[in-house]
Short mmCIF file of C-alpha atoms in Angstrom, two decimals:
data_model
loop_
_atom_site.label_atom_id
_atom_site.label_comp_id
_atom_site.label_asym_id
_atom_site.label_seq_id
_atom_site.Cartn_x
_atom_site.Cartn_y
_atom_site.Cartn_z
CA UNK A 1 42.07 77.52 60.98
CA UNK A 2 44.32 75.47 63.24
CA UNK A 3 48.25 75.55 62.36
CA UNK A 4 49.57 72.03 61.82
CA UNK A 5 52.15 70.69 64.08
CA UNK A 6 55.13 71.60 61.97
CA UNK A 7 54.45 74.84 61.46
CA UNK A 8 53.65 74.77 65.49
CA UNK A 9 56.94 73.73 66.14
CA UNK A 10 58.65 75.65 63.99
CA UNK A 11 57.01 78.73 65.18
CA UNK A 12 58.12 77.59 68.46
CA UNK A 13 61.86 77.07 67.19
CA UNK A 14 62.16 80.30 65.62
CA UNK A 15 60.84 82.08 69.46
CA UNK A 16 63.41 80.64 71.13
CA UNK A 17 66.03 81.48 68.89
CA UNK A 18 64.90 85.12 68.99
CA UNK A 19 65.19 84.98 72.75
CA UNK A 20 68.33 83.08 72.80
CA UNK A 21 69.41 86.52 70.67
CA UNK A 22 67.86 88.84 72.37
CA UNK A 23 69.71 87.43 75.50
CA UNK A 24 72.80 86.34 74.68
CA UNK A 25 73.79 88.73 71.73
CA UNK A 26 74.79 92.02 73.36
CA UNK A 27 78.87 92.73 73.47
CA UNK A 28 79.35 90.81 70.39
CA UNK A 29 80.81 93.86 68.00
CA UNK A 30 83.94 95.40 68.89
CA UNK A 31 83.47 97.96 66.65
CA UNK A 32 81.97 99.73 63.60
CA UNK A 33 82.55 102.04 60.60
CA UNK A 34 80.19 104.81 61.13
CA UNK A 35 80.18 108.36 59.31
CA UNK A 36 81.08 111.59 60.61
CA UNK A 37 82.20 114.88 59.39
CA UNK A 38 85.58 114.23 59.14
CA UNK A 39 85.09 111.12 56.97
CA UNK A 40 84.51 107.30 57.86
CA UNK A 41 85.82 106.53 61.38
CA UNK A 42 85.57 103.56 63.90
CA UNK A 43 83.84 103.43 66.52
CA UNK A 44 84.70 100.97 69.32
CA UNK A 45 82.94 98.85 71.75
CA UNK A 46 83.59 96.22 74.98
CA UNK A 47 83.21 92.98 72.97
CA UNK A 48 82.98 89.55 74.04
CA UNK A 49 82.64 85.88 72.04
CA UNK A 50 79.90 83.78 71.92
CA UNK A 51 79.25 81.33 74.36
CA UNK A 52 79.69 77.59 73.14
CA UNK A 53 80.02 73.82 74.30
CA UNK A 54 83.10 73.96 75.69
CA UNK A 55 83.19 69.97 76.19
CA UNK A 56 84.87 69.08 72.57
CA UNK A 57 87.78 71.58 73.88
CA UNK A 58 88.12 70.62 77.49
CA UNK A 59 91.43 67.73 78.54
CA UNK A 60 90.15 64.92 81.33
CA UNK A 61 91.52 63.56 83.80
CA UNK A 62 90.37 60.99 86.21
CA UNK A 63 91.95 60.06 89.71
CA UNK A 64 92.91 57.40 90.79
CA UNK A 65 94.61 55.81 87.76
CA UNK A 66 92.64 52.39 88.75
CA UNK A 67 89.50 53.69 89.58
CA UNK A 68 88.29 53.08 85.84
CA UNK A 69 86.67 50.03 85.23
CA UNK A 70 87.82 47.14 83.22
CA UNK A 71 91.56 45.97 83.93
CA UNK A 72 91.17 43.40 85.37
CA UNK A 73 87.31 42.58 83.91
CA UNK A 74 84.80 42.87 86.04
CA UNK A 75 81.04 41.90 86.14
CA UNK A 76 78.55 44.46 87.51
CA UNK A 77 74.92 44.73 88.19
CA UNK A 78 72.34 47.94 88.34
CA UNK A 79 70.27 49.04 90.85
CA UNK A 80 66.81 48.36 89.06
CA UNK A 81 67.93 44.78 88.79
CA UNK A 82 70.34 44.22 91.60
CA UNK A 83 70.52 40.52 91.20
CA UNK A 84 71.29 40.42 87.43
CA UNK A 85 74.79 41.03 87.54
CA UNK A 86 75.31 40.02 83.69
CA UNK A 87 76.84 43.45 82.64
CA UNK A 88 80.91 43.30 82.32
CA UNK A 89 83.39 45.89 81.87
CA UNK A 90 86.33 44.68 80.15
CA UNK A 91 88.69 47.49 78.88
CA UNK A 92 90.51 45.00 76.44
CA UNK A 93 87.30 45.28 74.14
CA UNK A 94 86.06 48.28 72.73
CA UNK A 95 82.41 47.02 72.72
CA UNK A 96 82.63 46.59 76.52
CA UNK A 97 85.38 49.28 77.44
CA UNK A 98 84.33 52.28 79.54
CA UNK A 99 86.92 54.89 79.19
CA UNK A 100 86.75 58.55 80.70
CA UNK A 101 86.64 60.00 76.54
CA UNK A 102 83.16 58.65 76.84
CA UNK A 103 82.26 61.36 78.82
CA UNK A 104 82.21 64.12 75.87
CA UNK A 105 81.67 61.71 72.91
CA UNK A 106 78.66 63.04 70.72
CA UNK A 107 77.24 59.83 70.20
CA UNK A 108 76.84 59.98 66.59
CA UNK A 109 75.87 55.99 66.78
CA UNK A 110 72.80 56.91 68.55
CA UNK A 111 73.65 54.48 71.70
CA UNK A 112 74.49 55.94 74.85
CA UNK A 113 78.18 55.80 75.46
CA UNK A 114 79.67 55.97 79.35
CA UNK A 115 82.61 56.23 81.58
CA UNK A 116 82.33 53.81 84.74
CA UNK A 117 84.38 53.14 87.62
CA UNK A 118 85.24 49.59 89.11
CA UNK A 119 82.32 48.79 91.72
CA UNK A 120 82.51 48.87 95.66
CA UNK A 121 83.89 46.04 96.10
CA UNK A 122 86.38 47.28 98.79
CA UNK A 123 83.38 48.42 100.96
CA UNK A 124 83.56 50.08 103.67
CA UNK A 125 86.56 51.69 102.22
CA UNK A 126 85.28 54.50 100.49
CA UNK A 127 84.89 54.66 96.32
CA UNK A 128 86.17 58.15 95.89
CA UNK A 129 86.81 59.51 92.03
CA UNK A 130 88.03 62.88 90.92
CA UNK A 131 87.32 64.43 87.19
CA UNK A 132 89.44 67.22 86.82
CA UNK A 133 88.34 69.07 83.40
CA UNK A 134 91.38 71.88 82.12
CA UNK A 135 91.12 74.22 79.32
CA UNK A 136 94.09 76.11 79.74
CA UNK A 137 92.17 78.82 79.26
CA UNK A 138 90.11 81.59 81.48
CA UNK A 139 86.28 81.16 80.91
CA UNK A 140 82.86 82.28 82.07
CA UNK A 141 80.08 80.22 81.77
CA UNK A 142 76.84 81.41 80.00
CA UNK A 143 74.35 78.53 81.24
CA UNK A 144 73.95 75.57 83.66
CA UNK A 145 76.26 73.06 84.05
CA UNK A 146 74.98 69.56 83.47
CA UNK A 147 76.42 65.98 84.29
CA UNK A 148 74.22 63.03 83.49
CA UNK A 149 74.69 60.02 84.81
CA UNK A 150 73.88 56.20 84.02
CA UNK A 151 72.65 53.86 86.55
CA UNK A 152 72.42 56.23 89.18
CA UNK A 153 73.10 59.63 90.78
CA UNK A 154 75.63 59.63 93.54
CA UNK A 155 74.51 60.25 97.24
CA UNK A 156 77.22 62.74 97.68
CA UNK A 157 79.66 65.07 94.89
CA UNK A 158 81.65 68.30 95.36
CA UNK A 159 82.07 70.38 92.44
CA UNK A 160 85.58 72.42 92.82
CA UNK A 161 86.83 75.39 90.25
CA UNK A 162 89.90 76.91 89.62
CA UNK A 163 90.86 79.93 88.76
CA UNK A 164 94.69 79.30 88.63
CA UNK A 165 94.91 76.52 86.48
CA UNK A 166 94.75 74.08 88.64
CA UNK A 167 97.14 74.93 91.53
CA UNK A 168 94.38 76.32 94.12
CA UNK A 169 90.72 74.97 94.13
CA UNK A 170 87.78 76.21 95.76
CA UNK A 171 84.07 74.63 96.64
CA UNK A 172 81.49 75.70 93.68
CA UNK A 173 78.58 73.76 95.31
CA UNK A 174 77.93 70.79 97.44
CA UNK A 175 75.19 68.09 96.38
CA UNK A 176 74.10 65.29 99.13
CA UNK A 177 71.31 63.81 99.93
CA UNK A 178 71.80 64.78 103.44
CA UNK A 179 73.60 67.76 103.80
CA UNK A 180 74.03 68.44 107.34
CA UNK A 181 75.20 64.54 107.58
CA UNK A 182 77.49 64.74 104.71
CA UNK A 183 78.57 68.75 105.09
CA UNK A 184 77.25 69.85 108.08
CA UNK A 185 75.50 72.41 106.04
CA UNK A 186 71.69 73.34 105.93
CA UNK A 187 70.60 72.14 102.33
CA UNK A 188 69.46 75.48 100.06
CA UNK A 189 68.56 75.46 96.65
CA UNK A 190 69.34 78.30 93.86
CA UNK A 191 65.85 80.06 94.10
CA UNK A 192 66.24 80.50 97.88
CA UNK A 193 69.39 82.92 97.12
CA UNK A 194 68.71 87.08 97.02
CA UNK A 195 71.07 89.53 94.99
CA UNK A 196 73.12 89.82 97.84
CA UNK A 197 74.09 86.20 98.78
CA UNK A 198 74.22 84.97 94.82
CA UNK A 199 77.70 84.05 95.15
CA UNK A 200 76.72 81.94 98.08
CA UNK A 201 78.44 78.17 97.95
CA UNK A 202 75.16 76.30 99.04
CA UNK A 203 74.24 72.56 99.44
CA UNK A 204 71.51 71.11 97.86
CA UNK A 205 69.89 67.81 98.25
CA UNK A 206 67.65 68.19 95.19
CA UNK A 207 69.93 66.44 93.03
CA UNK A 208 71.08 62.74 95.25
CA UNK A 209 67.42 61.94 96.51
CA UNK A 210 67.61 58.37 94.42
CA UNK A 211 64.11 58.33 92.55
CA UNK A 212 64.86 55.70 89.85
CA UNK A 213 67.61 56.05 86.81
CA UNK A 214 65.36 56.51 84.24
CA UNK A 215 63.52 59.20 85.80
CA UNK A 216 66.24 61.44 86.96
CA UNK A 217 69.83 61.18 85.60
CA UNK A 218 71.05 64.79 85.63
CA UNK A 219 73.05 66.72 88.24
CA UNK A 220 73.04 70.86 87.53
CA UNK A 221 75.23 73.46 88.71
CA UNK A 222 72.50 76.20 88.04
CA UNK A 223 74.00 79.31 86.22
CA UNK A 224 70.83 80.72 84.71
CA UNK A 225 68.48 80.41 88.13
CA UNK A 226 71.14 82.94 89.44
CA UNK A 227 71.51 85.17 86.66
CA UNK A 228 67.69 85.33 86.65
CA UNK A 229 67.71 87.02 90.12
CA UNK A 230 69.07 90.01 88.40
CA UNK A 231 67.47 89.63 84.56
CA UNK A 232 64.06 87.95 85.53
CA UNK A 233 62.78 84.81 84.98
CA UNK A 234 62.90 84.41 81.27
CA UNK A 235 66.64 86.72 81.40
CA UNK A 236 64.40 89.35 79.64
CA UNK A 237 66.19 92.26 81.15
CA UNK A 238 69.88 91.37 80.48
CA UNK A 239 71.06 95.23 80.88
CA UNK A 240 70.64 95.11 84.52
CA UNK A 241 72.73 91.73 84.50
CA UNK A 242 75.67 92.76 83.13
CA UNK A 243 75.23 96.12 84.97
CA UNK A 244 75.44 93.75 88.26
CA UNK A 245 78.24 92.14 87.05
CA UNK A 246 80.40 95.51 86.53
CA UNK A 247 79.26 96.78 89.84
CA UNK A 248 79.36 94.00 92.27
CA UNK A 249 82.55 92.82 93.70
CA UNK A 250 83.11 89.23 93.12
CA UNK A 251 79.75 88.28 90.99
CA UNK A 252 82.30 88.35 87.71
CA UNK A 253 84.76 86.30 88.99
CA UNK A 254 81.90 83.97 90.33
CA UNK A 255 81.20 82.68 86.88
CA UNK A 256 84.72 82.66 85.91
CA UNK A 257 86.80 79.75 85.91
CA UNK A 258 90.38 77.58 84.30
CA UNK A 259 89.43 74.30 85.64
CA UNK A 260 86.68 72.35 87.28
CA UNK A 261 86.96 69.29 89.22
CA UNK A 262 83.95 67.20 90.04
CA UNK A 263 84.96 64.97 93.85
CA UNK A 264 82.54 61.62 93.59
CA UNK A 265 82.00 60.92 97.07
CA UNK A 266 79.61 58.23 97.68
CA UNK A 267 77.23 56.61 95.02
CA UNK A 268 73.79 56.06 94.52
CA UNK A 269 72.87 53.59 96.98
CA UNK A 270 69.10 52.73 95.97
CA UNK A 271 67.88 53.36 99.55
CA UNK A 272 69.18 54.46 102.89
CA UNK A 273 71.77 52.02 102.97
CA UNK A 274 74.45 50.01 101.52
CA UNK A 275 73.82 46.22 101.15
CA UNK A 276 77.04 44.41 101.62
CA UNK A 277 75.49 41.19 100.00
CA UNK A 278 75.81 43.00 96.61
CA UNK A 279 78.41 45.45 95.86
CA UNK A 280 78.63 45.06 92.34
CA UNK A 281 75.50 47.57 91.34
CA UNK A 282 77.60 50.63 93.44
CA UNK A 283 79.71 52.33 90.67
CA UNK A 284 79.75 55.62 89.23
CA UNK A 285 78.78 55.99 85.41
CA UNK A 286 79.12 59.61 83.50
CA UNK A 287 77.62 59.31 80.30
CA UNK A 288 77.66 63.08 79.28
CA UNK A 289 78.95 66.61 80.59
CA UNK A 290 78.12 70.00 79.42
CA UNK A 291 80.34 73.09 79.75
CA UNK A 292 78.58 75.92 78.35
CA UNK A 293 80.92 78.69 78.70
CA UNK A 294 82.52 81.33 76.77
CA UNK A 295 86.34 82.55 76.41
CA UNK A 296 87.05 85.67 78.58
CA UNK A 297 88.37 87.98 76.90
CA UNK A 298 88.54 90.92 79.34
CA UNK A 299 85.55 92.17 76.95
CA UNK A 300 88.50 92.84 74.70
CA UNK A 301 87.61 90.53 71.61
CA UNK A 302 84.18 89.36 69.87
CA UNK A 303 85.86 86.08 68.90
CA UNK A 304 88.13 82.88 70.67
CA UNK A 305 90.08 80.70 68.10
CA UNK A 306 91.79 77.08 68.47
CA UNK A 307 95.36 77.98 68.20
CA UNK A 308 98.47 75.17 68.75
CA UNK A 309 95.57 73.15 70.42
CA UNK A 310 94.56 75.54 73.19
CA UNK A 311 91.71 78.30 73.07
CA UNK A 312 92.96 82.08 72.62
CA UNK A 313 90.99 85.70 72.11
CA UNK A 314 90.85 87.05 68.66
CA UNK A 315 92.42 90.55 70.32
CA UNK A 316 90.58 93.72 69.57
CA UNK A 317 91.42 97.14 71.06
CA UNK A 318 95.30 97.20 70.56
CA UNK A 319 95.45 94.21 73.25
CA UNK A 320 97.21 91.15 72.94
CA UNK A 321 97.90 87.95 75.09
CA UNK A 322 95.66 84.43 75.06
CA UNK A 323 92.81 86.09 77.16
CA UNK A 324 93.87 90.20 75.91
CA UNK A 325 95.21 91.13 79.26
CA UNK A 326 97.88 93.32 78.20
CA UNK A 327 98.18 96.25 75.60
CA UNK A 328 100.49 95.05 72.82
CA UNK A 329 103.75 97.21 72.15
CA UNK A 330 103.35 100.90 71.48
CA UNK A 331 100.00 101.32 73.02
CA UNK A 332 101.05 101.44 76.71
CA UNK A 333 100.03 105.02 77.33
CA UNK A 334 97.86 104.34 79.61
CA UNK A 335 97.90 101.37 82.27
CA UNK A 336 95.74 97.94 81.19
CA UNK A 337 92.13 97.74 81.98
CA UNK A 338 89.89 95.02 80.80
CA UNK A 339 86.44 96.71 79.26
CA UNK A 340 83.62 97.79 80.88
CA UNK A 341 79.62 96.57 80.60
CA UNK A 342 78.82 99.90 81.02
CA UNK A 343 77.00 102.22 80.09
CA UNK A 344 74.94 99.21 78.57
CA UNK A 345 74.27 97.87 75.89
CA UNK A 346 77.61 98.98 74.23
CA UNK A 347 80.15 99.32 77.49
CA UNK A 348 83.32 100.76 77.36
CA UNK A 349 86.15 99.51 75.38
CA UNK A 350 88.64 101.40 77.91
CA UNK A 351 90.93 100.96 74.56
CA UNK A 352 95.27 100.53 74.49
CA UNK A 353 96.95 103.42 73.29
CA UNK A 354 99.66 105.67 72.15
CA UNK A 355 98.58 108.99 73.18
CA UNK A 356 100.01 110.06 76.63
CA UNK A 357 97.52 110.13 79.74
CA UNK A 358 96.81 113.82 79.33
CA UNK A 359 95.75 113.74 76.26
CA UNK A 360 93.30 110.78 76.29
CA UNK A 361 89.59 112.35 76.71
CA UNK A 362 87.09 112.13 79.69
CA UNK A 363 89.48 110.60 81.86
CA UNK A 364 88.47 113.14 84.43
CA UNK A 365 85.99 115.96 85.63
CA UNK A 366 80.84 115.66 85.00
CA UNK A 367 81.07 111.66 86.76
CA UNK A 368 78.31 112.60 89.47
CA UNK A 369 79.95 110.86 91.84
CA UNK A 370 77.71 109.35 94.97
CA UNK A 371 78.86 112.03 97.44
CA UNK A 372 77.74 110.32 100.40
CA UNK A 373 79.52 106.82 98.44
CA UNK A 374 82.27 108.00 97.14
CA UNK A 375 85.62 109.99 98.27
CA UNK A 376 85.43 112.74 95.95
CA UNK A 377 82.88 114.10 93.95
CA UNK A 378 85.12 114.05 90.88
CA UNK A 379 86.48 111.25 88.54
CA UNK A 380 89.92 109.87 89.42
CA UNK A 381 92.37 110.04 86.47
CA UNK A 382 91.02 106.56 85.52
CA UNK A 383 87.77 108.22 84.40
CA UNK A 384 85.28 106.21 87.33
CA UNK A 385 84.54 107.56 91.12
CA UNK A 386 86.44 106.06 94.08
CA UNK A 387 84.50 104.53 96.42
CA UNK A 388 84.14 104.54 100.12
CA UNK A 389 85.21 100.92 101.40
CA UNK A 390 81.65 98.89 101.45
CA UNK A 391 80.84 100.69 98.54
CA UNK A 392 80.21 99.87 94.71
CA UNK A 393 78.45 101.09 91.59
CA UNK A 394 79.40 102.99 88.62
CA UNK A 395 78.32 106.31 90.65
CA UNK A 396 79.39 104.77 94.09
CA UNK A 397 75.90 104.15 95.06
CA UNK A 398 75.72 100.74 95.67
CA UNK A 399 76.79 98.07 98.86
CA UNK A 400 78.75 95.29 98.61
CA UNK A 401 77.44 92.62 100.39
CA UNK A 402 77.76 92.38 104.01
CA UNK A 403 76.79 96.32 103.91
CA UNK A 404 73.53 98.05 104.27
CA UNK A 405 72.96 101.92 103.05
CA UNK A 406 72.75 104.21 106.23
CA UNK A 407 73.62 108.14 104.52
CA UNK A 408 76.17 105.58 102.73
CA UNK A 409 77.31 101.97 103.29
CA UNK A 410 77.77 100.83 106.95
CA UNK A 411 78.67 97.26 107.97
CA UNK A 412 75.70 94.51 108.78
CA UNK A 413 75.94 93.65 112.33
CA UNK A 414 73.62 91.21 111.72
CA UNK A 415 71.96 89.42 108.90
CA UNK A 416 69.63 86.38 108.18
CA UNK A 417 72.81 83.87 106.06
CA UNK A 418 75.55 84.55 108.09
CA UNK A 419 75.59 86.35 111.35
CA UNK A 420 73.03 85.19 113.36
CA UNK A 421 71.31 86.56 116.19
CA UNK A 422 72.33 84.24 119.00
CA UNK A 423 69.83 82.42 121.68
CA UNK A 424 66.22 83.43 119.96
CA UNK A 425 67.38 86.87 119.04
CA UNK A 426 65.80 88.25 115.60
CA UNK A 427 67.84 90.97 113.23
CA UNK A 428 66.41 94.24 113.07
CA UNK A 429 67.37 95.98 109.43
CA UNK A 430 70.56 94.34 109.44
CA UNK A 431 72.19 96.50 112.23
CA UNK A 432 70.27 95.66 115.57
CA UNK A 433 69.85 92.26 117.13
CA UNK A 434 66.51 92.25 119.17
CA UNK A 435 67.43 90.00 122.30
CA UNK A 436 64.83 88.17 124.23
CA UNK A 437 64.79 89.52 128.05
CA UNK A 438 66.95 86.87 129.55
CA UNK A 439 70.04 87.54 127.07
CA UNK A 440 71.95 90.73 125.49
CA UNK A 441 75.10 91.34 123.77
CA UNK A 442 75.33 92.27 119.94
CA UNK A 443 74.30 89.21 118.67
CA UNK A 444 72.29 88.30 121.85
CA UNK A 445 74.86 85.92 123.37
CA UNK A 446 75.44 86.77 126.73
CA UNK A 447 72.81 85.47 129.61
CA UNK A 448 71.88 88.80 131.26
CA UNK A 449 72.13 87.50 134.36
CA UNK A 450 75.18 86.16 134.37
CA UNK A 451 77.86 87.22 137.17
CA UNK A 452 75.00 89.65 138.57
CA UNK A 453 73.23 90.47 142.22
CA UNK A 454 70.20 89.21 143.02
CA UNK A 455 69.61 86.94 139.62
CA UNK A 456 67.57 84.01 140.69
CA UNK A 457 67.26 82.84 136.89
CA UNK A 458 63.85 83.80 136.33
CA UNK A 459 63.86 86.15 133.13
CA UNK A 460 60.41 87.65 134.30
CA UNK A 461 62.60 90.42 136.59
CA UNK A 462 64.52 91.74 133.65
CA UNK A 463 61.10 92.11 131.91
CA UNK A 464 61.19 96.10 130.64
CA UNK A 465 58.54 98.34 132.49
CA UNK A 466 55.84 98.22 129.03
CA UNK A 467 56.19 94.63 128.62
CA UNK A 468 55.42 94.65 132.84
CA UNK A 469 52.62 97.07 131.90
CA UNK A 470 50.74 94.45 129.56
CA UNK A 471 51.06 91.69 131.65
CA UNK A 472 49.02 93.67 134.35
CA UNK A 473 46.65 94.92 131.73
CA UNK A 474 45.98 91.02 130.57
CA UNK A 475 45.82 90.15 134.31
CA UNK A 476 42.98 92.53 134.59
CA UNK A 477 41.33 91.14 131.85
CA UNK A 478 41.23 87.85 132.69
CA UNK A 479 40.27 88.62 136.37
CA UNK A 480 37.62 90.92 134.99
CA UNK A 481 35.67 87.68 132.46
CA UNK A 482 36.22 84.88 135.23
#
């Protein structure tokens, strides 16, 4: 008997959910009230909050002061009908205002609400805008980033994060529909990335091709494609994830932010170029943006409260402070560490307190420490091995990127993203450029010839005696069938 459509969807609903538990519900207790001998005791765990929208909490900001539309009015047109420039923007009425709040409105109303700039009117000057978002708060996002926009997706954005509160940025990713033009950059897209480049700032054009408005209005910073590399497709095998994020240097910190700024560079044109008949239908529009994220915590709390109008961790673990980076006062024992993902699924709570060092249990001695990875084949006094430099993993048997295991980590001297083999060269294992005959060098990037006796500049003479070998044998052949 077919199931009716409800009871399809509803099926369907209740799958997801169970995924969206199965993959996003580990590290949420920080600890339990379990039995023992001696009576009930608690047992701890690393804990961390649940992710959530973190655009009702986020502060905007939108440079330069003027670049909003609406003061003075303006009229402006859209690319679909370029010559019906009947639209107006007129900040002095709320029905036709365009204010940057629109950008994380819920829309209760059921009409889409928008921020827009003032049009290119000053062409060829360029229409730059900048969207700084602040939380005042340290945060790691849990899925993709999404901007839509009305009207149009811009030729060319730069999406910049923080991780100082705003007083250094750095590049997140680069979107353009031309990336060597705009960048000088080879365009890449998430899938193309390995578990050793993941933290790679790419350039991708698959998001500023203009294919119509109403087919396409969403730009993506893509957090779950790269968190798949390590968990699979569907983020079935989240273990190995967080397991990747303990052990690799840098992929944490990746996904960790305080602010983002989005850098509007150029907007959608409609074709290849810009048609200075009619600038009113070039303008930027932002009609939504999604932040999902949660608090970090230093896997130190389960939960992240609004407090005095600015997000802090619900402290577990005898740690205090708005993201529970310090041990509160009497249970500084031991130094600060933030908890541990591992050993999954419960980590380590690597908990504040008021015993001295010597006294606090398994903080030394059975680690089975890597002995080829790490520098002793016993725990330091921190409880974890200490690795050889290039070298990572909870045993020390793991490389960082940029190293390749040889009887333990040794350097790349070449690889496939970022040392190239020079001049037609191709990367052997990551440690051997193969040079064609006419160059050598590491990378292949000195003519062998050059500043030599008797070089005429014909490669053939530097030819090595087997390669000689079957070009006589060929020879042969050919003379043999004629």
């Amino acid at each position: 008997m077919p199931m009716d459509p409800s009871s399809a969807m509803l099926s369907q609903a209740l799958l997801l959910l169970q995924c969206i538990i199965l993959t996003l519900g580990q590290y949420d207790i920080c600890k339990s009230l379990v039995s023992t001998d001696d009576g009930p005791t608690w047992e701890y765990y690393a804990c961390q909050p649940k992710p959530m929208s973190m655009k009702e909490y986020m502060k905007i900001r939108v440079e330069p002061p003027d670049i909003t539309c609406g003061n003075p009015p303006e009229r402006f047109c859209t690319l679909e009908n370029p010559y019906l420039c009947s639209d107006e923007c007129d900040a002095s009425t709320k029905e036709l205002a365009h204010p940057p709040e629109l950008m994380q409105d819920r829309e209760r109303t059921g009409l889409i609400t928008y921020w827009q700039t003032v049009t290119w009117s000053r062409f060829p000057e360029p229409l730059l805008a900048n969207i700084s978002l602040s939380w005042n708060k340290s945060l790691e996002l849990t899925d993709d980033i999404q901007i839509t926009f009305e009207y149009g997706r811009p030729t060319i954005i730069v999406l910049d994060k923080s991780l100082n509160y705003g007083r250094t940025w750095q590049p997140y990713q680069y979107y353009a529909d031309d990336c060597m033009d705009a960048f000088g950059m080879l365009p890449k897209r998430v899938q193309d990335l390995s578990a050793t480049n993941v933290t790679r700032v790419i350039c991708t054009e698959q998001y500023s091709r203009w294919v119509g408005s109403k087919n396409e209005k969403n730009v993506r910073f893509e957090v779950r494609d790269r968190f798949a590399i390590f968990a699979g497709t569907k983020l079935q095998n989240m273990d190995n994830l967080y397991t990747r994020m303990e052990s690799m240097k840098g992929l944490r910190d990746f996904f960790t932010f305080t602010n983002l700024r989005l850098r509007l560079l150029r907007p959608a044109l409609g074709g290849t170029y810009v048609q200075r008949d009619n600038l009113l239908k070039y303008f930027y529009a932002i009609s939504n943006i999604e932040i999902p994220a949660r608090c970090k915590c230093n896997l130190h709390a389960g939960h992240c409260s609004l407090r005095d109008g600015n997000l802090q961790c619900d402290c577990e673990h005898n740690t205090t402070g708005q993201d529970c980076s310090a041990c509160e006062r009497g249970f500084k024992a031991k130094s600060w560490k933030p908890g541990s993902y591992l050993p999954t699924p419960n980590g380590s709570p690597n908990i504040c307190t008021n015993s001295a060092p010597g006294e606090a249990s398994g903080t030394s001695g059975k680690c089975n420490c890597n002995q080829l990875g790490s520098l002793h084949a016993r725990c330091n006094d921190t409880g974890f091995c200490q690795c050889r430099e290039g070298t990572t993993g909870q045993k020390c048997e793991d490389c960082l990127p940029g190293y390749n295991w040889k009887q333990g980590c040794v350097p790349n001297v070449c690889d496939d993203e970022l040392l190239l083999c020079q001049n037609g060269g191709s990367c052997i294992q990551n440690q051997k450029c193969a040079c064609p005959p006419e160059f050598r060098g590491v990378l292949c990037e000195q003519p062998r010839c050059q500043g030599e006796r008797g070089c005429d500049g014909a490669s053939a003479c530097y030819l090595s005696a087997l390669t000689l070998l079957l070009c006589l044998l060929v020879n042969s052949l050919l003379k043999a069938n004629a």
